Coordinates of C-alpha atoms in Angstrom, one line a residue:
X1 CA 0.0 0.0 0.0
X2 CA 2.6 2.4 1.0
X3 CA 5.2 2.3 -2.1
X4 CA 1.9 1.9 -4.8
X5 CA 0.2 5.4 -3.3
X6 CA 0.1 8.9 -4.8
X7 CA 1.9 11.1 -2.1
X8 CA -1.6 12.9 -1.5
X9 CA -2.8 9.5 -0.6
X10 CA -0.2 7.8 1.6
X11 CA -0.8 8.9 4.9
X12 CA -4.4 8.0 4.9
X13 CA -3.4 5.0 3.6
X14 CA -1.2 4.6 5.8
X15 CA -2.8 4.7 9.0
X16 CA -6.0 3.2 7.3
X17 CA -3.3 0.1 7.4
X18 CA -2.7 0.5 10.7
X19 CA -5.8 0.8 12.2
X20 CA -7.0 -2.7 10.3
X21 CA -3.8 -4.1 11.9
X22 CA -4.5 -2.5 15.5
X23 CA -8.1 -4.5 15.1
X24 CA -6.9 -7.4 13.9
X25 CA -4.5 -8.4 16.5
X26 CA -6.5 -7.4 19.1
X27 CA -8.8 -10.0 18.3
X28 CA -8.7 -13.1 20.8
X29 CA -8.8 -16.1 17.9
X30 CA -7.9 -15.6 14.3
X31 CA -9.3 -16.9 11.1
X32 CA -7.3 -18.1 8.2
X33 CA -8.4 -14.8 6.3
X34 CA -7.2 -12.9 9.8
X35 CA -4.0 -14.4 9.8
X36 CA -3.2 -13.7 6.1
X37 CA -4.3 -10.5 6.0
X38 CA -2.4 -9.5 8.9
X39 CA 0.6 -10.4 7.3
X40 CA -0.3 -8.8 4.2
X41 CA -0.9 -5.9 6.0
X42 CA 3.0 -6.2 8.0
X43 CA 4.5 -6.3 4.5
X44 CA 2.9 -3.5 3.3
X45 CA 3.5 -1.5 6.4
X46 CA 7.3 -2.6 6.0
X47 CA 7.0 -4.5 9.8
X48 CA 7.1 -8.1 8.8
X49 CA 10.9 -8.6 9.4
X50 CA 12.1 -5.3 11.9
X51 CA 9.5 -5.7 14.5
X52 CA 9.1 -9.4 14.3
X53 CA 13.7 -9.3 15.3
X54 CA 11.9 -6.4 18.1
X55 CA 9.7 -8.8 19.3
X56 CA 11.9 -11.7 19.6
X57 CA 14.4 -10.1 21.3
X58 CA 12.0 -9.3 24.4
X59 CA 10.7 -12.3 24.4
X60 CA 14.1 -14.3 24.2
X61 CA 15.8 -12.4 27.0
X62 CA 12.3 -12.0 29.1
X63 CA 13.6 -9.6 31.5
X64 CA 11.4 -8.9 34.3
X65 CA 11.9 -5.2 33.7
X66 CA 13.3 -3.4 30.7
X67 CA 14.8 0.0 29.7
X68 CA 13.5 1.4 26.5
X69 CA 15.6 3.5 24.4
X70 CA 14.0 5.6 21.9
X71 CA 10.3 4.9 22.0
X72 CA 7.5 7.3 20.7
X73 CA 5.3 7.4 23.4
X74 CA 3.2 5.3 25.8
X75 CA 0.5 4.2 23.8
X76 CA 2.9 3.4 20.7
X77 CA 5.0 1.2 22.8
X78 CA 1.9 0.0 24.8
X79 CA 0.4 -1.5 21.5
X80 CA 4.0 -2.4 19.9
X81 CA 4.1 -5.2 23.3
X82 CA 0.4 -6.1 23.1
X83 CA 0.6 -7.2 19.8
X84 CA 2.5 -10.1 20.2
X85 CA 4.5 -10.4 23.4
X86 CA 1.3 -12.1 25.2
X87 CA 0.8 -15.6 27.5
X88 CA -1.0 -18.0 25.9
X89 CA -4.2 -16.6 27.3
X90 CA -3.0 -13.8 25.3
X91 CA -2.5 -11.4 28.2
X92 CA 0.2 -8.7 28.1
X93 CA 4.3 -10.1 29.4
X94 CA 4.6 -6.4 29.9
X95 CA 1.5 -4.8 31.6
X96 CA 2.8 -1.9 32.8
X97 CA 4.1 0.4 30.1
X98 CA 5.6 4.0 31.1
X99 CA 6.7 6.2 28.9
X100 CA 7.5 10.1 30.1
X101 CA 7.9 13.1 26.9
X102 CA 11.9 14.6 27.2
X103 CA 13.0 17.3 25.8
X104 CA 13.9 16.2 22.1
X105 CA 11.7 17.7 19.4
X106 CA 11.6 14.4 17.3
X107 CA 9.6 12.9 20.2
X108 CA 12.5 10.6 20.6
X109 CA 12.0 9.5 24.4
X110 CA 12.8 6.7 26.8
X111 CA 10.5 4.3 29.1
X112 CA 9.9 1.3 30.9
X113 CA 8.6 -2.2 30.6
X114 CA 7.5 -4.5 33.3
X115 CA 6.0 -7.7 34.1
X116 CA 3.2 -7.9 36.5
X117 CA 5.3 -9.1 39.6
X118 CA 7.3 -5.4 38.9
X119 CA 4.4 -3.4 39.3
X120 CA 5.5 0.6 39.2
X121 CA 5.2 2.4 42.0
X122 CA 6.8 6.1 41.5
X123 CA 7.8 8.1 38.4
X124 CA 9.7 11.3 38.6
X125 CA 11.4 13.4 35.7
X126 CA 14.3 15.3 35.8
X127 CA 13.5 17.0 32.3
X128 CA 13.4 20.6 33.7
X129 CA 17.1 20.3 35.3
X130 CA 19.2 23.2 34.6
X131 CA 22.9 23.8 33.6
X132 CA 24.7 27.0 35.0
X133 CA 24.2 28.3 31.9
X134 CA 19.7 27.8 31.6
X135 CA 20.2 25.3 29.3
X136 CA 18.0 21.9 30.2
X137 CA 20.9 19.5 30.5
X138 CA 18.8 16.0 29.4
X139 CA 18.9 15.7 25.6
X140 CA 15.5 13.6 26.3
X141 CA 15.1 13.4 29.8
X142 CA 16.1 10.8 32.8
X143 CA 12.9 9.8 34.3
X144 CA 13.4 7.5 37.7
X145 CA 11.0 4.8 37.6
X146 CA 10.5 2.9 41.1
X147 CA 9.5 -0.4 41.0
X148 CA 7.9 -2.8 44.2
X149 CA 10.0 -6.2 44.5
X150 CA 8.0 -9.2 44.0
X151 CA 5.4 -10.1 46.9
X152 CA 6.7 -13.4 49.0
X153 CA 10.8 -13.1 47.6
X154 CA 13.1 -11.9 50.1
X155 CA 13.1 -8.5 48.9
X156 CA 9.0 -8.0 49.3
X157 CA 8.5 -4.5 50.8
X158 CA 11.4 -2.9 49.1
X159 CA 11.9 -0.8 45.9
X160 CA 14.1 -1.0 43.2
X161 CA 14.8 2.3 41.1
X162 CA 15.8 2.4 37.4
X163 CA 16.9 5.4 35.4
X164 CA 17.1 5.6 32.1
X165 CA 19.1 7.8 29.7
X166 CA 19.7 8.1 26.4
X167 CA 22.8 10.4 26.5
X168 CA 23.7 13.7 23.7
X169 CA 25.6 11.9 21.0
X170 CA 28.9 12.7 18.7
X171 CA 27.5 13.5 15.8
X172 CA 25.4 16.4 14.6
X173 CA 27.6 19.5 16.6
X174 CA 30.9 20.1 17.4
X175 CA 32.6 17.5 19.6
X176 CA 33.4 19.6 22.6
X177 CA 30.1 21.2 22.4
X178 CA 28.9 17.6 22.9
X179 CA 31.3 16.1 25.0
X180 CA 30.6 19.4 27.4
X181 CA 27.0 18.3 27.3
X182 CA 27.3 14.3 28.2
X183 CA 29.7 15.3 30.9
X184 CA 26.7 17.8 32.6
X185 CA 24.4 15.0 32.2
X186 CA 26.7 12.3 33.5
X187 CA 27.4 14.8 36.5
X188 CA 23.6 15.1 37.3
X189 CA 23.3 12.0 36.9
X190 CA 25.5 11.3 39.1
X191 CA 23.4 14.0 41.8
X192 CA 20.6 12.6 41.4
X193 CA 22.1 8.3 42.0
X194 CA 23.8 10.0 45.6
X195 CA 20.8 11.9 46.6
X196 CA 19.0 8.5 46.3
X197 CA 21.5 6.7 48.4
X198 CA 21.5 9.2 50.9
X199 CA 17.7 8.8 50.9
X200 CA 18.1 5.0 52.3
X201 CA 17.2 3.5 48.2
X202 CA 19.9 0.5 48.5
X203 CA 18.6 -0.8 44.8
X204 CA 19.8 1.9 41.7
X205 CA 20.4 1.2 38.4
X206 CA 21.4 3.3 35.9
X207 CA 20.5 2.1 32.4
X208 CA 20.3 3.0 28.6
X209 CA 22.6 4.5 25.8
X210 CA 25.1 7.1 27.0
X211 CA 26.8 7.5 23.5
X212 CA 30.4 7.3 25.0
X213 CA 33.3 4.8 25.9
X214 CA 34.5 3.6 29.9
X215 CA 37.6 5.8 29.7
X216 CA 35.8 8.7 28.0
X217 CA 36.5 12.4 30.3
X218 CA 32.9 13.2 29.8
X219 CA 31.5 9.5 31.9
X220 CA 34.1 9.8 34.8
X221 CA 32.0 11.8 37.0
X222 CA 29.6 8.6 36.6
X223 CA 31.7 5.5 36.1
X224 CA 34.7 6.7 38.1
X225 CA 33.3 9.6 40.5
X226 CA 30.6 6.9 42.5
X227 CA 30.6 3.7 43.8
X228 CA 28.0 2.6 40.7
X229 CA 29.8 -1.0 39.2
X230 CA 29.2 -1.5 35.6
X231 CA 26.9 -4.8 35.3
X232 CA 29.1 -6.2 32.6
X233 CA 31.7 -6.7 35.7
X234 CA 29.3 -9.1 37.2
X235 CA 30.8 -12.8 37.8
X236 CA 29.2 -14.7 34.8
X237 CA 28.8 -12.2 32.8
X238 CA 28.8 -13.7 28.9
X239 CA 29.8 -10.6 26.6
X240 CA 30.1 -12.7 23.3
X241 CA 34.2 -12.4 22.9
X242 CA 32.9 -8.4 22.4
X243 CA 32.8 -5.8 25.1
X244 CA 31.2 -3.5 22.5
X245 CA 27.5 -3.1 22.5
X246 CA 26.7 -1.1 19.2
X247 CA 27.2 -2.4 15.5
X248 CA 29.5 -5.3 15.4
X249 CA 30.5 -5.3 19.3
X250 CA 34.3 -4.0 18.8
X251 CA 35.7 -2.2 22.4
X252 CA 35.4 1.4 21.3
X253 CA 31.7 0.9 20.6
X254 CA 30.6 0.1 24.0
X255 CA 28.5 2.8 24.6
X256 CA 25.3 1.4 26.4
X257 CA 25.6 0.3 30.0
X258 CA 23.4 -1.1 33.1
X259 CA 25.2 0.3 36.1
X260 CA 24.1 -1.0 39.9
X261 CA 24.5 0.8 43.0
X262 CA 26.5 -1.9 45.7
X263 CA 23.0 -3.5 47.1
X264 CA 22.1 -4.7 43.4
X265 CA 25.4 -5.8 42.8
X266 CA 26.2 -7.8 45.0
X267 CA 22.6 -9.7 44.2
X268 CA 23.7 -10.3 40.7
X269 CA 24.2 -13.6 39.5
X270 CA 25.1 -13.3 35.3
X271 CA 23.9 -11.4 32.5
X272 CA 25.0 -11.0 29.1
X273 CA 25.4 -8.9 25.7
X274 CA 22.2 -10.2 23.4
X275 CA 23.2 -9.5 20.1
X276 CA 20.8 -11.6 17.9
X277 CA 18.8 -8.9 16.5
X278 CA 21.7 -6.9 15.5
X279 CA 23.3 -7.4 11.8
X280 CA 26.8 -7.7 12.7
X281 CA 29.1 -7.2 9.9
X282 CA 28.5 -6.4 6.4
X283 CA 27.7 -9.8 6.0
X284 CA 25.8 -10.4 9.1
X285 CA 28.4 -13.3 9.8
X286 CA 30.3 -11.7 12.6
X287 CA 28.1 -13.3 15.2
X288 CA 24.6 -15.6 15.3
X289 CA 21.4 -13.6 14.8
X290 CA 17.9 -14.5 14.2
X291 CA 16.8 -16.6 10.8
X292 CA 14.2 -14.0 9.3
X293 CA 16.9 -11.4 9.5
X294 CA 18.0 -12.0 6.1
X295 CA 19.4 -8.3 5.6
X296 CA 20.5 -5.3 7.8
X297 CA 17.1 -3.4 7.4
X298 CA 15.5 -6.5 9.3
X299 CA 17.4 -5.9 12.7
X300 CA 15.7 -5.2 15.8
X301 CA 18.6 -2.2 16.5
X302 CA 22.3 -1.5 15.8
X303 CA 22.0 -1.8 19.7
X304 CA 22.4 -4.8 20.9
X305 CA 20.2 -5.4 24.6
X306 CA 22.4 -5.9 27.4
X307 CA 20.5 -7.8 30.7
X308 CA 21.7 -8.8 34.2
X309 CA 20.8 -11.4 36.1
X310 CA 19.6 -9.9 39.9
X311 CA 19.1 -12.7 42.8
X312 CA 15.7 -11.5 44.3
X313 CA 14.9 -15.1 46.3

């Protein structure tokens, strides 16, 4: 539908499309018409292969609760999860679904996924913090959500708090401009992790894509300024053969992190770098990724996900 249109008809089109899909899979059983004309309607929407990598990649690493990096809003990621990451009564993996608008004027934001057992509990946005200067110092914004520990595990009755950034990035601007920006946002960050600590919140993480290396000057006053341990240090911990976690994995593109304050740490048990819906190479050969991924515009990301492994019993 979309590449036979007249420009003057494709958006209707377009979301025409959409809105049969949004019906369709919201239906509880499917009929052999259903079924193929969802499918026609993927391919013509150019979703078949993109989102299907998306979609297996949450459901193969089934984290309890996962940062989202770049998502469009609530109710866009709400349906993106309910159409196919379901139980087999076809209930939701992910019912709760937060998503807070930052400050980039794409509508380029980060949220939260979590499974019923991770019910959220507190949401607070930092999109309004101020540089010396009056600029707003979050590119998008760095939202803490709190979440409640599962009822009956040994943690029941405490919180864990994630917060998740998606940090300014090298390109369009000049580098120092840039690297002046991620280190302000790494140094709030950084406020915000020890004015939590000093609140009596044992459990922190600090998750998402901060667009710089370990030994990078702008990410000290995170990584080397607080007692926050990078997950990837964790005993266990399977990076693949590469530390990297954009592209093809190499050292100088690890640039997305899951950082745990001591409490969380020392609860970790594993973890690893998932890299099957990422093309890796020009060939896609450099490491295993999923069947229908037959070319680099069927990735899930260039990101790959990155999870830890947290003792809660």
């Amino acid at each position: 539908m979309r590449r036979a249109c007249e420009p003057k008809g494709c958006g209707r089109e377009i979301l025409d499309a959409h809105a049969r899909l949004g019906t369709l899979i919201t239906q509880y059983t499917y009929t052999d018409g259903d079924k193929k004309l969802i499918l026609d309607l993927l391919v013509a929407l150019d979703l078949d292969r993109s989102d299907t990598a998306a979609y297996a990649v949450l459901r193969e690493v089934n984290a309890d609760i996962t940062a989202v990096i770049e998502a469009e809003d609530r109710i866009a990621l709400k349906r993106f999860t309910e159409a196919a990451i379901v139980d087999p009564e076809r209930n939701p993996v992910f019912p709760h679904v937060m998503v807070i608008d930052g400050n980039d004027d794409r509508g380029i934001d980060v949220g939260v996924l979590s499974k019923a057992e991770y019910p959220l509990q507190g949401i607070r946005t930092h999109v309004d913090d101020l540089a010396p200067t009056g600029r707003r110092i979050f590119s998008r914004a760095c939202p803490e959500y709190t979440f409640a520990f599962p009822e009956g595990s040994a943690l029941a009755g405490l919180s864990l708090t994630v917060l998740v950034n998606h940090f300014k990035s090298k390109g369009y601007g000049r580098p120092a401009d840039n690297n002046a920006l991620r280190q302000l946002q790494a140094e709030r960050i950084a406020e915000i992790y020890r004015q939590l600590r000093s609140d009596e919140v044992e459990f922190v993480a600090v998750a998402g894509d901060v667009n710089d290396t370990p030994d990078s000057e702008p990410l000290a006053p995170l990584l080397a300024d607080t007692d926050l341990r990078d997950g990837v240090e964790v005993a266990g911990f399977d990076d693949g053969g590469r530390p990297g976690t954009y592209a093809n994995g190499t050292a100088g593109n690890k640039i997305d992190y899951v950082l745990l304050s001591p409490a969380l740490f020392d609860r970790a048990t594993g973890g690893a770098i998932f890299r099957k819906g990422v093309w890796g190479g020009k060939h896609g050969t450099l490491f295993e990724h999923f069947p229908t991924m037959t070319s680099p515009v069927h990735a899930a990301s260039d990101h790959a996900a990155i999870y830890v492994d947290i003792k809660t019993g």
